[in-house]
mmCIF file of C-alpha atoms and ligand atoms in Angstrom:
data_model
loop_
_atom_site.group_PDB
_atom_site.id
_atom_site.type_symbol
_atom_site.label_atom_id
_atom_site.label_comp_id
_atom_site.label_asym_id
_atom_site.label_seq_id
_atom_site.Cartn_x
_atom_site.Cartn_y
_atom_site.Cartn_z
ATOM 1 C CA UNK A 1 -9.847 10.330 5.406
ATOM 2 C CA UNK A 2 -8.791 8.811 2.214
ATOM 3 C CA UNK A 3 -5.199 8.398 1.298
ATOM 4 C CA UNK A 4 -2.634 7.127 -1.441
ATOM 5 C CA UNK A 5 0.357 5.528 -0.817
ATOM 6 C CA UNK A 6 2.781 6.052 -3.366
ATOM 7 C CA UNK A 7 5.979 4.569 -3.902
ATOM 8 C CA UNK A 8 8.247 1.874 -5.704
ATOM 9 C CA UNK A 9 8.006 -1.194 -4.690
ATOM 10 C CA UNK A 10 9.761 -2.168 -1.137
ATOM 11 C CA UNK A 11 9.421 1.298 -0.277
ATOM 12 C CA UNK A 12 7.206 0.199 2.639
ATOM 13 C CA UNK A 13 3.687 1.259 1.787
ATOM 14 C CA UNK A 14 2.321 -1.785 3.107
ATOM 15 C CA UNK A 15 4.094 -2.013 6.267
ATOM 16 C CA UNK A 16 3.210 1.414 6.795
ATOM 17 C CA UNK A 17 -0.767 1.416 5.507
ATOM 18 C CA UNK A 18 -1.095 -1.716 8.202
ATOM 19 C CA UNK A 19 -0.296 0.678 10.659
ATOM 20 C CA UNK A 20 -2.036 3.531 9.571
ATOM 21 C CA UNK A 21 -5.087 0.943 9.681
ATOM 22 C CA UNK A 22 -4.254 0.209 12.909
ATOM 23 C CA UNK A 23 -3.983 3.379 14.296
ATOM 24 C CA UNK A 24 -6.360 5.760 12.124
ATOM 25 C CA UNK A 25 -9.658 2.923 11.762
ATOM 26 C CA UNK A 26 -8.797 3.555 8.072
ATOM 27 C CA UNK A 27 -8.884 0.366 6.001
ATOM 28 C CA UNK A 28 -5.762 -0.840 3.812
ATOM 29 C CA UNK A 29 -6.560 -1.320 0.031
ATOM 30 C CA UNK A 30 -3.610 -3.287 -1.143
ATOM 31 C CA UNK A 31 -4.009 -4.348 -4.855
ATOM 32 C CA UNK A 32 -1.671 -6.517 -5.358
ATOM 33 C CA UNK A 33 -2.987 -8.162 -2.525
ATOM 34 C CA UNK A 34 -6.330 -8.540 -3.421
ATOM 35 C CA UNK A 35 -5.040 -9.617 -6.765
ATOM 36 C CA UNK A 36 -2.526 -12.225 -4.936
ATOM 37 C CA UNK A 37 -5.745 -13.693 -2.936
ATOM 38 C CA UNK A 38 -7.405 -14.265 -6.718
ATOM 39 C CA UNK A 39 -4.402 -16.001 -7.867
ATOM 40 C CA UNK A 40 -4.190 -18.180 -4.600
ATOM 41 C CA UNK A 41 -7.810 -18.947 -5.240
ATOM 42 C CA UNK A 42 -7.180 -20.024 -8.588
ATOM 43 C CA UNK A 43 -10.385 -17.612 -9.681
ATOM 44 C CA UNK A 44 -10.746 -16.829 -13.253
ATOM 45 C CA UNK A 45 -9.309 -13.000 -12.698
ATOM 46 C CA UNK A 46 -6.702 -14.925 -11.014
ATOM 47 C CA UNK A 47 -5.665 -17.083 -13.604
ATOM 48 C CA UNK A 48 -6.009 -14.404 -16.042
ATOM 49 C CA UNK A 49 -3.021 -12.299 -14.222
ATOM 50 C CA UNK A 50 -0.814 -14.847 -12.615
ATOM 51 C CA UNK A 51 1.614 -14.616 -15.432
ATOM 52 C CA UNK A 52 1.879 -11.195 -16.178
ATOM 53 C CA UNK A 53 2.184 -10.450 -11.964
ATOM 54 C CA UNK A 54 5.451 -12.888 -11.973
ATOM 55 C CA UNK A 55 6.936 -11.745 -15.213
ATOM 56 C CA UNK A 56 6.725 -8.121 -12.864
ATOM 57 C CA UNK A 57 4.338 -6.350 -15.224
ATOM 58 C CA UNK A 58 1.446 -4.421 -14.904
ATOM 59 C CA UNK A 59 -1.873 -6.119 -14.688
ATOM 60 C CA UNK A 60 -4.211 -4.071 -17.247
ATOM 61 C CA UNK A 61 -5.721 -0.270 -16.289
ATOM 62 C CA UNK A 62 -9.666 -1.723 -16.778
ATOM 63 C CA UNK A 63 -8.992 -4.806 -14.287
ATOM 64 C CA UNK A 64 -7.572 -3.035 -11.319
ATOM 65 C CA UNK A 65 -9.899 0.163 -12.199
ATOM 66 C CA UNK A 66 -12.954 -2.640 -11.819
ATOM 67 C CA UNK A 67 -11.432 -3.829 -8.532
ATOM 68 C CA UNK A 68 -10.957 -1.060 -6.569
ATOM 69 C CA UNK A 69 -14.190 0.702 -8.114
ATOM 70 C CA UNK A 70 -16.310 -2.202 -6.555
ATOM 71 C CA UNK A 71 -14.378 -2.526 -3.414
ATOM 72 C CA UNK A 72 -14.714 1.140 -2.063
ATOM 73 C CA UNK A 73 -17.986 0.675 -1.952
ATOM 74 C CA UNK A 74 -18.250 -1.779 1.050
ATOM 75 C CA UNK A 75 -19.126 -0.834 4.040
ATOM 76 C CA UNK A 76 -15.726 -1.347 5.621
ATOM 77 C CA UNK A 77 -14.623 1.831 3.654
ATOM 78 C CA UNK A 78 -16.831 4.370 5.165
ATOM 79 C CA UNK A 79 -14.849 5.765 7.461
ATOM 80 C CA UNK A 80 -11.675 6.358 4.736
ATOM 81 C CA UNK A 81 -8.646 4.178 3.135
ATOM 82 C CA UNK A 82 -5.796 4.178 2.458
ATOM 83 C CA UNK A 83 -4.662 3.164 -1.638
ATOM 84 C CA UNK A 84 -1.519 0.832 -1.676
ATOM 85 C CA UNK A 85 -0.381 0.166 -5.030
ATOM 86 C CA UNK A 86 -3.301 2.043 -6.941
ATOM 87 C CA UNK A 87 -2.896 3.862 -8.941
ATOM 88 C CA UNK A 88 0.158 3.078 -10.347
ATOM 89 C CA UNK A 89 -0.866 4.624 -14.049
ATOM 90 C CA UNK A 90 -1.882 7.991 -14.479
ATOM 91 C CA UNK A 91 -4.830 6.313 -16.771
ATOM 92 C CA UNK A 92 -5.806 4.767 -12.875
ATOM 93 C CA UNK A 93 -5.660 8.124 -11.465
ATOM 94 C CA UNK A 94 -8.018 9.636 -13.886
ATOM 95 C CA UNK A 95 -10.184 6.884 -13.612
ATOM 96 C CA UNK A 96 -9.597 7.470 -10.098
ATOM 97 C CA UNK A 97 -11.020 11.165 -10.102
ATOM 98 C CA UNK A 98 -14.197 10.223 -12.185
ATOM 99 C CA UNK A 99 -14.911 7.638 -9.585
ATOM 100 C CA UNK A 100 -14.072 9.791 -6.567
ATOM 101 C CA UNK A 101 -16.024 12.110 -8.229
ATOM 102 C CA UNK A 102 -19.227 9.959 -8.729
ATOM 103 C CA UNK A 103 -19.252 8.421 -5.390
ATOM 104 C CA UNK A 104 -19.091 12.058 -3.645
ATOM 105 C CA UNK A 105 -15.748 10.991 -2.394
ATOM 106 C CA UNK A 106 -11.989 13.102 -2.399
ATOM 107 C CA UNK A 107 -8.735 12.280 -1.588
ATOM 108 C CA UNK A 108 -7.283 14.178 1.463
ATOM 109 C CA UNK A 109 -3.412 13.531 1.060
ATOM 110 C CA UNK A 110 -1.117 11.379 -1.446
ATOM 111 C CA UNK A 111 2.018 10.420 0.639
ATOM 112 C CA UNK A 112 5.093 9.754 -2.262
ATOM 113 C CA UNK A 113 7.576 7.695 -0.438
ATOM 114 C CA UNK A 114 10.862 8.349 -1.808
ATOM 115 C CA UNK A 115 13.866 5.583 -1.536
ATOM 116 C CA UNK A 116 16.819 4.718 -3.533
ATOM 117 C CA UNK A 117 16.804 2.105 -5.786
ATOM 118 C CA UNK A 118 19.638 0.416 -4.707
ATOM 119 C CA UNK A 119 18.173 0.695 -1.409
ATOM 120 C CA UNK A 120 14.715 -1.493 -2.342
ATOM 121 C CA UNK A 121 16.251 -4.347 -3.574
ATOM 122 C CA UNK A 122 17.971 -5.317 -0.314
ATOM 123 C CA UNK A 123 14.822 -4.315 1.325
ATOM 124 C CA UNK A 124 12.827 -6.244 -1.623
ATOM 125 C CA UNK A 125 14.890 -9.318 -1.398
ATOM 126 C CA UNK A 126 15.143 -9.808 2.148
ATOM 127 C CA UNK A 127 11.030 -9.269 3.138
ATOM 128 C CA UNK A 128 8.882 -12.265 4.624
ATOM 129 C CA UNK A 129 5.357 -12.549 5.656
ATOM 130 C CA UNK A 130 3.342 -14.248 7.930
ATOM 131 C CA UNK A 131 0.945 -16.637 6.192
ATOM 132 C CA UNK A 132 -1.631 -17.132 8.899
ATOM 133 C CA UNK A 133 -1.887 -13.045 10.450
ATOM 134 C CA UNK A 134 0.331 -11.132 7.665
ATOM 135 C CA UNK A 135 2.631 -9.898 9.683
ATOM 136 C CA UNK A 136 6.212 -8.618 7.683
ATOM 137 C CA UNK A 137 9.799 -9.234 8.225
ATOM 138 C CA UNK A 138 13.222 -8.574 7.000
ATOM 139 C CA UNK A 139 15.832 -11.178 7.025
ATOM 140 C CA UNK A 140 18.258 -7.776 7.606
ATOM 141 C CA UNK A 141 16.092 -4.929 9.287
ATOM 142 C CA UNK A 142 12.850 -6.664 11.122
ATOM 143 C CA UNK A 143 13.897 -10.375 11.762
ATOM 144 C CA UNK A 144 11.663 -12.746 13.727
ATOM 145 C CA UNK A 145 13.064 -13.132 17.475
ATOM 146 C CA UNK A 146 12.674 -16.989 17.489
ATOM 147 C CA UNK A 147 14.042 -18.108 13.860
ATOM 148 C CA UNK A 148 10.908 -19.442 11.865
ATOM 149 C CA UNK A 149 8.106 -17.914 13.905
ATOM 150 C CA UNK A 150 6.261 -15.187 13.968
ATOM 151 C CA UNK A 151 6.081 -12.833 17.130
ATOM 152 C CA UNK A 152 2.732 -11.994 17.024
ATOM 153 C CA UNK A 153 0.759 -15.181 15.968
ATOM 154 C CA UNK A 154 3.338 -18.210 16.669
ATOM 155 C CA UNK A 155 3.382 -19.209 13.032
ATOM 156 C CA UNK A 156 5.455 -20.978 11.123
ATOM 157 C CA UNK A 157 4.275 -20.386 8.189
ATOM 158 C CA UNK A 158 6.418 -17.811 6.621
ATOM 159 C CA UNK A 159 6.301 -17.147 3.139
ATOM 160 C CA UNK A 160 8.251 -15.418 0.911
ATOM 161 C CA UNK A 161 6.817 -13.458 -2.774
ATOM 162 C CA UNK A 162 7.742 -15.156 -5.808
ATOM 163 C CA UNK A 163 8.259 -11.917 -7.805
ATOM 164 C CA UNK A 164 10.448 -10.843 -5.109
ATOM 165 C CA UNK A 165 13.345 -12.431 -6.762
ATOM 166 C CA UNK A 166 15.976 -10.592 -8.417
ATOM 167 C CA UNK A 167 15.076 -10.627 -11.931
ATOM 168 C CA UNK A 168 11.510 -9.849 -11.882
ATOM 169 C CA UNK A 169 12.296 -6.905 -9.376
ATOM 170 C CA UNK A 170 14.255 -4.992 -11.921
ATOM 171 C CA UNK A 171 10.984 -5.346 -13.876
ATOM 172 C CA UNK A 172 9.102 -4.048 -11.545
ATOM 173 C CA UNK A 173 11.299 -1.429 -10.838
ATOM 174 C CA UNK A 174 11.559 -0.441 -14.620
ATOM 175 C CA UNK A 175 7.457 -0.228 -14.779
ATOM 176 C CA UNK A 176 7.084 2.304 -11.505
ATOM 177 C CA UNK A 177 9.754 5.059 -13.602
ATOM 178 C CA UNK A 178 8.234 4.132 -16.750
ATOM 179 C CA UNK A 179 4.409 4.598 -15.404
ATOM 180 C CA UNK A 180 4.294 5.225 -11.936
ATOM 181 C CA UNK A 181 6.213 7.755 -11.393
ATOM 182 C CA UNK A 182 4.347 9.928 -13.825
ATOM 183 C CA UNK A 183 2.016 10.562 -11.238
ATOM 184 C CA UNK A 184 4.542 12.505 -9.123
ATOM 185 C CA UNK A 185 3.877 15.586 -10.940
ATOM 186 C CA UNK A 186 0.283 14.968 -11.539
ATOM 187 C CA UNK A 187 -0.811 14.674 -7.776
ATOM 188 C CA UNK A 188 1.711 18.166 -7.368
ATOM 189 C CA UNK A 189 -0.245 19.689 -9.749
ATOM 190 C CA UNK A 190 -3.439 18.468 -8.001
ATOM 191 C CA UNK A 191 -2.171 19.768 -4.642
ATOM 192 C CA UNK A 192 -2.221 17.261 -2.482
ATOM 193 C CA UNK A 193 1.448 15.630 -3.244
ATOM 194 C CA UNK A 194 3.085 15.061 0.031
ATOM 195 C CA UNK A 195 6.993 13.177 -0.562
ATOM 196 C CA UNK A 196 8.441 12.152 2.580
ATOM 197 C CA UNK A 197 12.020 10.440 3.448
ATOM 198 C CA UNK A 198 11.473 6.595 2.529
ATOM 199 C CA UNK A 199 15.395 5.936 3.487
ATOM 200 C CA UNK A 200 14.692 6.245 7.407
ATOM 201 C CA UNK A 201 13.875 3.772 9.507
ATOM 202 C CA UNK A 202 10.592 2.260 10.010
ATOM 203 C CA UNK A 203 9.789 4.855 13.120
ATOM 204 C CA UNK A 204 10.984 7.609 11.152
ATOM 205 C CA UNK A 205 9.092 7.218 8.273
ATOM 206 C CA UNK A 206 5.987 6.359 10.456
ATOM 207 C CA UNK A 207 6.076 10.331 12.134
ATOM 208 C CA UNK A 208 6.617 11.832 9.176
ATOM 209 C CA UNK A 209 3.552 10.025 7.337
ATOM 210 C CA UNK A 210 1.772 10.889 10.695
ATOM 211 C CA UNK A 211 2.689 14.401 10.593
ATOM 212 C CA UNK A 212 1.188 15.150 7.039
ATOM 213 C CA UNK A 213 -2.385 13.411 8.069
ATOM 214 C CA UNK A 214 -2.603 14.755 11.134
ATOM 215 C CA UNK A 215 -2.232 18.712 9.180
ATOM 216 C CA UNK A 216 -4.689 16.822 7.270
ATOM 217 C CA UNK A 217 -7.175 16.814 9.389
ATOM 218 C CA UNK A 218 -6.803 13.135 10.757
ATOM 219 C CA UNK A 219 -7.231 11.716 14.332
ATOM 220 C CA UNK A 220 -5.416 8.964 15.277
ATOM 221 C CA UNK A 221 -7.843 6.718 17.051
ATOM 222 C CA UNK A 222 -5.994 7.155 20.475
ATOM 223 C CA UNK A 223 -6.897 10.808 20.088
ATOM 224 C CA UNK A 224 -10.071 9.987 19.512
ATOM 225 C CA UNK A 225 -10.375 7.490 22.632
ATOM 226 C CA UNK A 226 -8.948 10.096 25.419
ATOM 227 C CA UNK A 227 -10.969 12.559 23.905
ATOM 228 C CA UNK A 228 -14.091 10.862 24.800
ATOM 229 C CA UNK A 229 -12.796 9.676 27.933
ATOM 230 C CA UNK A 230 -12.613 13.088 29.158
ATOM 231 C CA UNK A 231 -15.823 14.554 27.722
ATOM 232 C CA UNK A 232 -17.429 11.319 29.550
ATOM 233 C CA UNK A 233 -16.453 12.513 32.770
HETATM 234 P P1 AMP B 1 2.396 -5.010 -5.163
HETATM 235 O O1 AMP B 1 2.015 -5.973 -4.098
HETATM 236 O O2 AMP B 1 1.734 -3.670 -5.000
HETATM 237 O O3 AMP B 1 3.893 -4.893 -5.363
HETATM 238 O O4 AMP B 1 1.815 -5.613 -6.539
HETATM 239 C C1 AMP B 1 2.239 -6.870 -7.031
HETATM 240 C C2 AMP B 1 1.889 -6.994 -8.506
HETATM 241 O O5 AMP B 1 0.459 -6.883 -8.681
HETATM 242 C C3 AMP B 1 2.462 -5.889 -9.413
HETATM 243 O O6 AMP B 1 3.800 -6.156 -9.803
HETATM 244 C C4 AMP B 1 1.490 -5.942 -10.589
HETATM 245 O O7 AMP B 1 1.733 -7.057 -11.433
HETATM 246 C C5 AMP B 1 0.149 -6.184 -9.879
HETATM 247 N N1 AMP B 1 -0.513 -4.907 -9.497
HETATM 248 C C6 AMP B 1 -0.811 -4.477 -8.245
HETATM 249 N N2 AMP B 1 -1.411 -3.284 -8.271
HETATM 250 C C7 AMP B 1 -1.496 -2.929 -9.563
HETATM 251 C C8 AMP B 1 -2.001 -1.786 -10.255
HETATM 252 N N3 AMP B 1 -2.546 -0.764 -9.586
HETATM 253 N N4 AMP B 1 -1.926 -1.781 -11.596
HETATM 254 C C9 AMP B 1 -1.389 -2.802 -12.291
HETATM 255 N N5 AMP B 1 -0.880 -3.898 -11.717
HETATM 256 C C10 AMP B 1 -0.929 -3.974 -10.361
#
């Protein structure tokens, strides 16, 4: 099954495609992570979009067309994946098509996540990671039970985006209605738009995403695992 995740930023597609990892055996492709590992790695490519990422721009169509192009193709993608933060230009999701397309691939579902504005930059500045197992947190909504260490790894390392501050959010809020929210009507058209009720709580959101991939056709790997247990007997 392969899915897009569509939605401003700090509507939760990345806390939710984790999951969806997790429980489908579909692997996350998260751009702007990849494209935060380059810049970590002080790569060329990395170098090359470090300033536009912090200034809360978008890095250009070819580069992240290039990236995911090349990194569908592993093997870890066979079994589906789930888009988070591509495409975020409808010039992506044409490129998107032709490459689908070529590779004898389709898209099963887009999932539009719809929240407030006002809404994602609480959520936006408030959000932590895990360093060392990428685990996410919420100063507000998901906080750490010990202060300063993560529940599932023990970390301590907890690290927070640096175009998560205020100014460059209203940047990158400005670019998803200017460009990314063109592609709204242009996965509608397509058939496969899905928009679902970003406001609710993590839970919340989680059924509903479930819901539309499991209409879809998908099988949660617990699903899967009972089901063999019982034709094994
Ligand atoms: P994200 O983690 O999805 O919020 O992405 C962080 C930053 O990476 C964005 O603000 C952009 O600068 C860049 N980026 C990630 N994905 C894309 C994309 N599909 N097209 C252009 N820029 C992107």
């Amino acid at each position: 099954m392969n899915i897009i995740l569509l939605g401003p930023p700090g509507a939760g597609k990345g806390t939710q495609a984790k999951r969806l990892q997790d429980a489908y055996g579909i692997v996350q492709l998260s751009t702007g992570d990849m494209l935060r590992a380059e810049v970590t790695s002080d790569s060329a490519l990395g170098r090359q979009v470090k300033a536009v990422m912090d200034a809360g721009r978008l890095v250009a169509d070819d580069i992240l067309i290039a990236l995911i192009d090349h990194r569908i193709d592993r093997p870890d993608c066979a079994k589906g994946f789930i888009l988070d933060g591509f495409p975020r230009t409808v010039t992506q999701a044409e490129a998107l098509d032709t490459m689908l397309a070529k590779k004898h691939l389709k898209l099963d579902a887009v999932i539009a996540m719809v929240v407030d504005d006002a809404a994602l930059v609480t959520r936006i500045s408030g959000r932590f990671t895990c360093a060392t197992c990428g685990t996410g947190y919420h100063d507000q909504f998901k906080p750490t039970k010990v202060h300063d260490v993560c529940d599932v790894c023990g970390g301590r390392d907890l690290t927070r985006r640096t175009d998560d501050s205020a100014s460059t959010v209203a940047a990158r809020l400005k670019a998803y209605h200017e460009l990314t929210k063109p592609l709204l009507p242009y996965y509608r058209a397509h058939g496969i738009l899905h928009e679902i009720d970003g406001m609710a709580d993590i839970a919340a959101v989680a059924a509903q995403i479930d819901a539309v991939l499991i209409k879809a056709g998908a099988l949660p790997k617990r699903a899967r695992n009972s089901k063999k247990s019982v034709s094994s007997r």
